[in-house]
Short mmCIF file of C-alpha atoms in Angstrom, two decimals:
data_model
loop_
_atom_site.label_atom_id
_atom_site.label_comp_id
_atom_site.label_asym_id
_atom_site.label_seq_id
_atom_site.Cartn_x
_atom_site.Cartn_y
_atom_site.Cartn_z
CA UNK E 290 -28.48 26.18 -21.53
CA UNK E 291 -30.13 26.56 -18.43
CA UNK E 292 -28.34 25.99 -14.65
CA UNK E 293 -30.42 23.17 -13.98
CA UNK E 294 -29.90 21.22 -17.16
CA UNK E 295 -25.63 21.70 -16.47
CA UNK E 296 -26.69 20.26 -12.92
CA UNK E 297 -28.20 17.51 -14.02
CA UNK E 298 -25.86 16.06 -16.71
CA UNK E 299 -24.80 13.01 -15.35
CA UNK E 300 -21.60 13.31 -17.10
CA UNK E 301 -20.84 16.97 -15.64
CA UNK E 302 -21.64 15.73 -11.86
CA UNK E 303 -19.38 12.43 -12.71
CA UNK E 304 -15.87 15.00 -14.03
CA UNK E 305 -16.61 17.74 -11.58
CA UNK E 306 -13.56 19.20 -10.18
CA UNK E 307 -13.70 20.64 -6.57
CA UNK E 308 -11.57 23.37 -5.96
CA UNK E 309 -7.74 22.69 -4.34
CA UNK E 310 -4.85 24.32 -2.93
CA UNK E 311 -1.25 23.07 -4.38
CA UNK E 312 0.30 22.26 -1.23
CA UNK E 313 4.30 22.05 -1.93
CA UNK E 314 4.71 20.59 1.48
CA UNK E 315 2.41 17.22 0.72
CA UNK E 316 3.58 17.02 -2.82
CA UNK E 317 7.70 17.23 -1.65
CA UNK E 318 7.15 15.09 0.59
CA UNK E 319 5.03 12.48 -1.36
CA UNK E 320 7.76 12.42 -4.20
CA UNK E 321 10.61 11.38 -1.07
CA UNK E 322 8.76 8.84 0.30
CA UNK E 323 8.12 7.34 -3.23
CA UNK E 324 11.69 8.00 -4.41
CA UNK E 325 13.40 7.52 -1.76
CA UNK E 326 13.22 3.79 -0.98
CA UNK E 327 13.44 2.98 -4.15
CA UNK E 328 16.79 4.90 -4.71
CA UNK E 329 17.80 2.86 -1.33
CA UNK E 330 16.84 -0.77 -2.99
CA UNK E 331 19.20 0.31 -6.28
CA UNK E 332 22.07 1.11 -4.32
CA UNK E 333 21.73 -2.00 -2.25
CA UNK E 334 20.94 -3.92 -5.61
CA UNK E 335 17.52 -5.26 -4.11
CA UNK E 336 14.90 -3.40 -5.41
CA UNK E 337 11.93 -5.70 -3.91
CA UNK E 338 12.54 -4.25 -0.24
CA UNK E 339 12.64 -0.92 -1.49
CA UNK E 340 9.32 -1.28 -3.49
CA UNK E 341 7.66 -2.66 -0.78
CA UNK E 342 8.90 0.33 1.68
CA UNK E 343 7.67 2.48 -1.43
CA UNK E 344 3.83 0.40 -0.80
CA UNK E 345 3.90 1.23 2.46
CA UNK E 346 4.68 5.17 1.93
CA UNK E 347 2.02 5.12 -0.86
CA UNK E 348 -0.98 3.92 1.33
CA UNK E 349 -0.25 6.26 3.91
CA UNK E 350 0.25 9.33 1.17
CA UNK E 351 -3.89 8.27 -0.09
CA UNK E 352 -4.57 7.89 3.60
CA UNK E 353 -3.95 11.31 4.41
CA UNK E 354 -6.22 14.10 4.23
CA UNK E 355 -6.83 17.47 5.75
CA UNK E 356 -6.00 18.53 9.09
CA UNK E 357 -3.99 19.24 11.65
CA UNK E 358 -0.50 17.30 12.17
CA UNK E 359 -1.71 15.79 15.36
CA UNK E 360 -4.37 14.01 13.41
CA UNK E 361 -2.29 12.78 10.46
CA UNK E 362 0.06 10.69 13.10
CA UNK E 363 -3.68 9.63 14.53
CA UNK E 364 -4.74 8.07 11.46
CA UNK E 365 -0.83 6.36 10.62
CA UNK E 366 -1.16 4.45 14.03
CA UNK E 367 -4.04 2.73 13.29
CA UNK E 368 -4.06 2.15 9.86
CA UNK E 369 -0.89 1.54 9.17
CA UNK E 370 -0.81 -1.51 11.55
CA UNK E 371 -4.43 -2.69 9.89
CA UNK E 372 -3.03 -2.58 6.60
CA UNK E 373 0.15 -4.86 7.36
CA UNK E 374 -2.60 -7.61 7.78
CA UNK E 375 -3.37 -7.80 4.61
CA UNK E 376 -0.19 -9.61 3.60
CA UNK E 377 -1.04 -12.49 6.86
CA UNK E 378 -3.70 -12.62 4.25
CA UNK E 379 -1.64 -14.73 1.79
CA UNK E 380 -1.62 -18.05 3.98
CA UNK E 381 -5.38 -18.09 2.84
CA UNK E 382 -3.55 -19.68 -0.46
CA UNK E 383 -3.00 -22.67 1.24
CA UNK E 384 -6.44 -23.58 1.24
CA UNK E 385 -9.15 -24.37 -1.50
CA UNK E 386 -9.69 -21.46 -4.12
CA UNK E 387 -13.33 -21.73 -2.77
CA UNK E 388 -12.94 -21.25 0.92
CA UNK E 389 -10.33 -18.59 -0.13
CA UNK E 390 -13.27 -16.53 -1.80
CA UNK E 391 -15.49 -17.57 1.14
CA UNK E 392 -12.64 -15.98 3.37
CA UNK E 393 -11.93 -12.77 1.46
CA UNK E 394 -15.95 -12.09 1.06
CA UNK E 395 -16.42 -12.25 4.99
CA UNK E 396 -13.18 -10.08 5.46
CA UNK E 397 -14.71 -7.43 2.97
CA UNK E 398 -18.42 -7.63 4.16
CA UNK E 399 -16.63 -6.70 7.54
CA UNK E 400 -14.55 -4.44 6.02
CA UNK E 401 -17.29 -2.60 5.07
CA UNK E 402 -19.06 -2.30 8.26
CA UNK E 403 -16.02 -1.15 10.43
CA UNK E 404 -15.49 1.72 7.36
CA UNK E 405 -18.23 3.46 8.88
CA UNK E 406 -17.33 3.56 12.02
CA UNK E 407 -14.40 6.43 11.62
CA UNK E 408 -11.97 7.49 9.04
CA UNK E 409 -9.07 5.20 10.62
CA UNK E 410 -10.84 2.26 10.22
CA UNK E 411 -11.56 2.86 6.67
CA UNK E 412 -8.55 3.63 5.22
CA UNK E 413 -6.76 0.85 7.00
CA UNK E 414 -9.38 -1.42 6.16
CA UNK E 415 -9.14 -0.58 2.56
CA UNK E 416 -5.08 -1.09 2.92
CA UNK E 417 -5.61 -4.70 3.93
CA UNK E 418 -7.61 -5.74 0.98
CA UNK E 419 -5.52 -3.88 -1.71
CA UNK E 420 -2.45 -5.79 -0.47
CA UNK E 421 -4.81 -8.93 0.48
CA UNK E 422 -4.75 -9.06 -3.70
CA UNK E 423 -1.64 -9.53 -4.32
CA UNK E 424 -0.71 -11.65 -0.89
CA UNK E 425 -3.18 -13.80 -2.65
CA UNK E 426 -2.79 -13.39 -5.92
CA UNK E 427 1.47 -13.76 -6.02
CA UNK E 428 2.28 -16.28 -3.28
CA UNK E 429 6.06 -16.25 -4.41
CA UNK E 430 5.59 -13.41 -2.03
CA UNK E 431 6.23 -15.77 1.08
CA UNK E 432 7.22 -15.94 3.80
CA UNK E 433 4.35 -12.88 3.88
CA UNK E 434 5.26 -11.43 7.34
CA UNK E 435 8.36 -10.02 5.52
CA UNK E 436 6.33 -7.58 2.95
CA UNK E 437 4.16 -6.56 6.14
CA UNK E 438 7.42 -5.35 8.30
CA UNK E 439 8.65 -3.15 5.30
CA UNK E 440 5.13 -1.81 5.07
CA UNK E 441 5.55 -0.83 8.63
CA UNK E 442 9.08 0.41 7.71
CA UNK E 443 6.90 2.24 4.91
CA UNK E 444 4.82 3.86 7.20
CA UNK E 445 7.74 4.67 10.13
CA UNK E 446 10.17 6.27 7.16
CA UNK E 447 6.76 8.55 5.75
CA UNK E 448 6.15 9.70 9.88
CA UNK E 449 9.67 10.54 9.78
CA UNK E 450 9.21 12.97 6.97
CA UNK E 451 6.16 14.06 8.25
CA UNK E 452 8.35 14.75 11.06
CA UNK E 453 10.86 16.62 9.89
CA UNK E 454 8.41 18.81 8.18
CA UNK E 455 6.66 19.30 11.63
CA UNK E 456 9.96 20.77 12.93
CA UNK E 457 11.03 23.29 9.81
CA UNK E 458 6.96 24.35 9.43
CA UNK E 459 5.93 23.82 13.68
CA UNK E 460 3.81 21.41 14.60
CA UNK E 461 0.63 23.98 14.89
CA UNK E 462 1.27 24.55 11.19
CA UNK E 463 -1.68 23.11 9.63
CA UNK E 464 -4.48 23.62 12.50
CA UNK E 465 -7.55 24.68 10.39
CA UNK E 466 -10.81 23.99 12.64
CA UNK E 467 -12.93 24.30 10.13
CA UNK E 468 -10.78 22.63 7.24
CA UNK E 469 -10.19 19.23 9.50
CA UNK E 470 -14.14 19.51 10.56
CA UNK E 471 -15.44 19.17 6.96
CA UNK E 472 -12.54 16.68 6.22
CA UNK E 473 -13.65 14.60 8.81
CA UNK E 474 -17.50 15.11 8.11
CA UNK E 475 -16.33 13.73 4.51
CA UNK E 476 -14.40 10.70 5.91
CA UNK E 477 -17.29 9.52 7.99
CA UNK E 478 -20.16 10.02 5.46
CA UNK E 479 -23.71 9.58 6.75
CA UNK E 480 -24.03 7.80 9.04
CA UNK E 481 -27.18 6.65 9.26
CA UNK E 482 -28.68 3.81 10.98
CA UNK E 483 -27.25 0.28 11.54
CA UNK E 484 -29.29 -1.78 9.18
CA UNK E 485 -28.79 0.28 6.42
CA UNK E 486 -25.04 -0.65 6.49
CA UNK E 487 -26.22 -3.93 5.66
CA UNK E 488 -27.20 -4.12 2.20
CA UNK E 489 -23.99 -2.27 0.94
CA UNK E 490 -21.39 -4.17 3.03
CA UNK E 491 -23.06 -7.19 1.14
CA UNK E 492 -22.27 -5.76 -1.89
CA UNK E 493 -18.79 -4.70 -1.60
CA UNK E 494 -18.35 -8.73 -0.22
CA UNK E 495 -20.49 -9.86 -3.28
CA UNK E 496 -17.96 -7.70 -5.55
CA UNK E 497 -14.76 -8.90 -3.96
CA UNK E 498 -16.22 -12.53 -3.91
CA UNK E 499 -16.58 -12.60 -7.91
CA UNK E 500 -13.69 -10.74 -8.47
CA UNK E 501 -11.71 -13.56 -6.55
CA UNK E 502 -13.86 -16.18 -8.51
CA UNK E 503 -12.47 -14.82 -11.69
CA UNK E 504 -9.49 -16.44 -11.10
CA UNK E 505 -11.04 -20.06 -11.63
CA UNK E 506 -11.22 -18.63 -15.85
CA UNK E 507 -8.08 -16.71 -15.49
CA UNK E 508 -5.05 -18.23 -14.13
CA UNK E 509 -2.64 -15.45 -15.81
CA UNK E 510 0.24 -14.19 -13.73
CA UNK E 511 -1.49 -10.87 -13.09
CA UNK E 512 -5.11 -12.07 -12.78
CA UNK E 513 -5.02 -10.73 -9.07
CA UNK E 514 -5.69 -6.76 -10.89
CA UNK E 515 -9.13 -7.88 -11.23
CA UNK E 516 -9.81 -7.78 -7.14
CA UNK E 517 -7.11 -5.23 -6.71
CA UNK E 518 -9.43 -3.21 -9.15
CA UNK E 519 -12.59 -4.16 -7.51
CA UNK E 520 -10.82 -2.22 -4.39
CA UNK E 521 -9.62 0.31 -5.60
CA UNK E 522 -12.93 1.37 -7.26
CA UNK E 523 -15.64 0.26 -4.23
CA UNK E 524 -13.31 1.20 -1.32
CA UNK E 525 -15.17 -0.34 1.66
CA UNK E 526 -17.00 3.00 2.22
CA UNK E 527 -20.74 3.12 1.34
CA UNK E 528 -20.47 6.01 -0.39
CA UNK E 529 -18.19 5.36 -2.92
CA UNK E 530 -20.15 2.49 -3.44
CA UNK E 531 -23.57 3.90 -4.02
CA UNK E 532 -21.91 7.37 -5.74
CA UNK E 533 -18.00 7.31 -6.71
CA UNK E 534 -17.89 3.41 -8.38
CA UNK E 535 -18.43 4.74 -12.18
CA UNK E 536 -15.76 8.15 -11.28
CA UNK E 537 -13.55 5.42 -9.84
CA UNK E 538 -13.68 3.18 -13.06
CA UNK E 539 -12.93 6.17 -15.22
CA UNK E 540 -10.16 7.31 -13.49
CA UNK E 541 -8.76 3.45 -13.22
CA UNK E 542 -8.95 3.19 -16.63
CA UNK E 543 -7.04 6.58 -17.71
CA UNK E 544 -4.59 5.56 -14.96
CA UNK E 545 -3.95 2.11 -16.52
CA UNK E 546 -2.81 3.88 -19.75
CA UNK E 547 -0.61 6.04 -17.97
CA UNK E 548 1.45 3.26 -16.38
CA UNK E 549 1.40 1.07 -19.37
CA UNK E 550 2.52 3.86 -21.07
CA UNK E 551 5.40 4.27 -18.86
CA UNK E 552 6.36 0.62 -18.20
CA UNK E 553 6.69 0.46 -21.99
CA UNK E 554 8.19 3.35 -22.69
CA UNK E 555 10.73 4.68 -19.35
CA UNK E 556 13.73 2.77 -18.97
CA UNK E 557 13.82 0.70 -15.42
CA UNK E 558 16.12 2.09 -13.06
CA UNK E 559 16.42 6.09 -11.65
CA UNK E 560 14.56 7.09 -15.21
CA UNK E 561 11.21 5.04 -14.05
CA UNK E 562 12.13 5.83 -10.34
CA UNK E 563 11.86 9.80 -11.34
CA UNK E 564 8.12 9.27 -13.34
CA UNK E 565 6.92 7.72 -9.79
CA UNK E 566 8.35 10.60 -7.53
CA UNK E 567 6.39 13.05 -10.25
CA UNK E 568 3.09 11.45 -10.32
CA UNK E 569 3.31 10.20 -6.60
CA UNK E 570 3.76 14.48 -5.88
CA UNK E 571 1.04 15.33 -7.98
CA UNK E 572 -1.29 12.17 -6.55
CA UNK E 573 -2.55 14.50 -2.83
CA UNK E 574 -3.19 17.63 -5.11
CA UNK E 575 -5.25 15.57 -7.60
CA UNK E 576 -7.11 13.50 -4.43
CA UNK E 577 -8.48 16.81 -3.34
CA UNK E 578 -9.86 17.60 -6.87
CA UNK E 579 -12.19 14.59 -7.63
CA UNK E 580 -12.24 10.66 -7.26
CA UNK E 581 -11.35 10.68 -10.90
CA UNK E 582 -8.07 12.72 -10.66
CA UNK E 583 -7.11 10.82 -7.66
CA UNK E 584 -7.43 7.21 -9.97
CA UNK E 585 -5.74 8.89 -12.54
CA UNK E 586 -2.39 8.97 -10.75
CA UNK E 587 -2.75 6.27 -8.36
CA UNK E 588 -3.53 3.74 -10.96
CA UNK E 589 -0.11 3.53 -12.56
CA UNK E 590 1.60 3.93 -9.21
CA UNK E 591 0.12 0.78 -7.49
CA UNK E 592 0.46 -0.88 -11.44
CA UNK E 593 4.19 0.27 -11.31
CA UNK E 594 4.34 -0.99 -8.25
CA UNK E 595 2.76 -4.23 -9.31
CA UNK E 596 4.96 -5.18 -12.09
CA UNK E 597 8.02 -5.35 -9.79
CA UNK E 598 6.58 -7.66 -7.78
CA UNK E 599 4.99 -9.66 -10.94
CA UNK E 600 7.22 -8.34 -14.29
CA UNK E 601 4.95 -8.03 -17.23
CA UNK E 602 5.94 -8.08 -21.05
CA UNK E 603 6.33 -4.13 -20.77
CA UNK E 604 4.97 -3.81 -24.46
CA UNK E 605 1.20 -2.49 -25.46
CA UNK E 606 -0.23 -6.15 -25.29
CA UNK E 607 1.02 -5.80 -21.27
CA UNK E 608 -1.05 -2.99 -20.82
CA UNK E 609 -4.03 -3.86 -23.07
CA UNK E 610 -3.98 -7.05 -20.56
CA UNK E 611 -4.49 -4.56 -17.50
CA UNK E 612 -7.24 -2.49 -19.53
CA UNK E 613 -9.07 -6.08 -19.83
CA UNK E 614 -8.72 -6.36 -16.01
CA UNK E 615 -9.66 -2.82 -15.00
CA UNK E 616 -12.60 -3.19 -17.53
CA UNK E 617 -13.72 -6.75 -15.96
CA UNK E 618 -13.26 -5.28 -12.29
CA UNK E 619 -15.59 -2.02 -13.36
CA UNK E 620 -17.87 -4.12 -14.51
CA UNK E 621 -18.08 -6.30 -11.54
CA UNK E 622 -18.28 -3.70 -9.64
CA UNK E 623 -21.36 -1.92 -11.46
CA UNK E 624 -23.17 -5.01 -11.79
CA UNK E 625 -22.94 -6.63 -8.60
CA UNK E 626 -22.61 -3.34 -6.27
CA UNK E 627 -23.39 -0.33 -8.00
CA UNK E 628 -26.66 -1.24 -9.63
CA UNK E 629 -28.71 -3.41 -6.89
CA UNK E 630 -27.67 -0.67 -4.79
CA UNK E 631 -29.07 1.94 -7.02
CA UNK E 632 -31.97 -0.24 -7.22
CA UNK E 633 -32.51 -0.57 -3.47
CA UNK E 634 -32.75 3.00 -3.34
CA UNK E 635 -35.18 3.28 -5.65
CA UNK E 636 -37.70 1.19 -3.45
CA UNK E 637 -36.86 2.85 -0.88
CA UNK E 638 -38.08 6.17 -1.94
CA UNK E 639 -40.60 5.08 -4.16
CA UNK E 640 -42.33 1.45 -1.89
#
């Protein structure tokens, strides 16, 4: 088989692995800040404030990437705070179910835009909608400025062991000009110009308005995975939009198995508690290796996650239930985003 037939199998450019150092440091400290609160909500017999610490340590563990330590704290200060608003988020359930998609379509159109403005901004932009869901979607929740201090606490306790790494490794450690350039090159995409941000921001907010609109035809206790989904595949970044939406769907879906899997099968307690530390170690190793790897394993974390706040029936209905989400959120998401978008780009190059 020739080179340029491998190249242009859309199914070999969709699993490609990059290559990726195991970095002990990241994974150690990814399994703590997972672990670690939760162990702290068993022993003071309430595990909600220790799962939502363990939210706030996960969104800063996918907001991390590359580079020096200096730049890691960068990124933490404003995200983190950026992301807590997505639980203020919740009062939006006071009003109409309409105006509440109106709302949540404006706040991901401008999502969207500020994502290209800097890595920051688009990792704590996508923080606010992923917790926007479930603000939203479990109002129970209130008062909602509690969840948003313990995501703060979340993202204080992972600085801390940031920290203390910083001390045993020295804080010049990870300096690597030319690793932290490309990371950042990555983060902020092409650029481009202005107007050309348009017509994907109003797709990611056409995406997250019809995922929100689902839940006029499903009023299940979980329906919220549907725009958690939509999230988690788009990201407001353009480029997963126009490239990464079908590697984020695969990887959702594989991930929803996995923590189905293990809410059915891994008793609740340190034994479920020790599955989380395990795949929340492995989760920066497999971010570096594709889109697809990185859903894999943070999929059944954030589900995990979910059915503390929300307990489902923990059996294989449970997770055939998510699959039906995941599937209805892909689908939104390649409908109403990926494929105009493709289309649009078609015109473009071809008037």
């Amino acid at each position: 088989m020739s080179r340029s037939t491998v190249n242009d199998d859309p199914l070999s450019g969709l699993l490609r692995l990059k290559p990726a150092t195991w970095q002990w440091t990241r994974a150690i400290r990814s399994a703590l800040c997972i672990g670690l609160p939760f162990v702290f909500g068993l022993i003071i017999n309430d595990i909600m404030t220790g799962m939502w610490i363990a939210m706030g340590c996960l969104m800063m563990i996918t907001g991390e990437s590359a580079g020096s330590y200096g730049s890691i704290y960068k990124t933490m200060l404003i995200s983190a705070p950026i992301g807590a608003l997505g639980y203020l988020l919740g009062y939006l359930g006071t009003l109409p179910w309409g105006a509440v998609v109106a709302g949540m379509m404006v706040i991901g159109f401008a999502s969207a835009l500020l994502s290209s403005k800097n890595r920051a901004l688009s990792i704590g932009t996508l923080q606010t909608l992923l917790v926007a869901s479930i603000a939203v979607g479990v109002p129970a929740i209130a008062p909602f400025w509690q969840p948003a201090v313990l995501y703060l606490v979340g993202a204080l306790f992972y600085a801390l062991v940031l920290g203390i790494e910083v001390l045993i490794r020295g804080w010049h450690a990870q300096d690597n000009p030319t690793e932290t350039q490309s990371s950042q090159k990555d983060a902020k995409g092409t650029p481009g110009p202005v107007a050309s941000n348009w017509a994907p921001a109003a797709a990611f907010s056409l995406c997250l308005g019809v995922a929100y609109c689902t839940h006029w035809v499903n009023d299940t206790a979980h329906w919220f995975w549907v725009p958690l989904t939509v999230g988690l595949v788009l990201k407001p970044d353009f480029g997963s939009i126009r490239d990464r939406a079908l590697q984020r769907t695969i990887g959702t879906l594989a991930g929803v198995v996995i923590g189905a899997t293990a809410l059915a099968t891994v008793p609740k307690g340190l034994p479920l508690v020790v599955v989380m530390s395990v795949l929340a170690g492995i989760l920066p190793w497999a971010m570096q290796r594709s889109y697809v790897l990185q859903a894999v394993f943070l999929t059944p974390l954030v589900l995990i996650l979910v059915d503390v706040i929300v307990p489902g029936t923990r059996d294989i209905d449970y997770g055939v239930q998510r699959l039906i989400d995941t599937a209805i959120g892909g689908v939104i998401v390649i409908i109403f985003g990926y494929l105009p978008l493709q289309y649009l780009q078609s015109r473009r190059k071809n008037p």
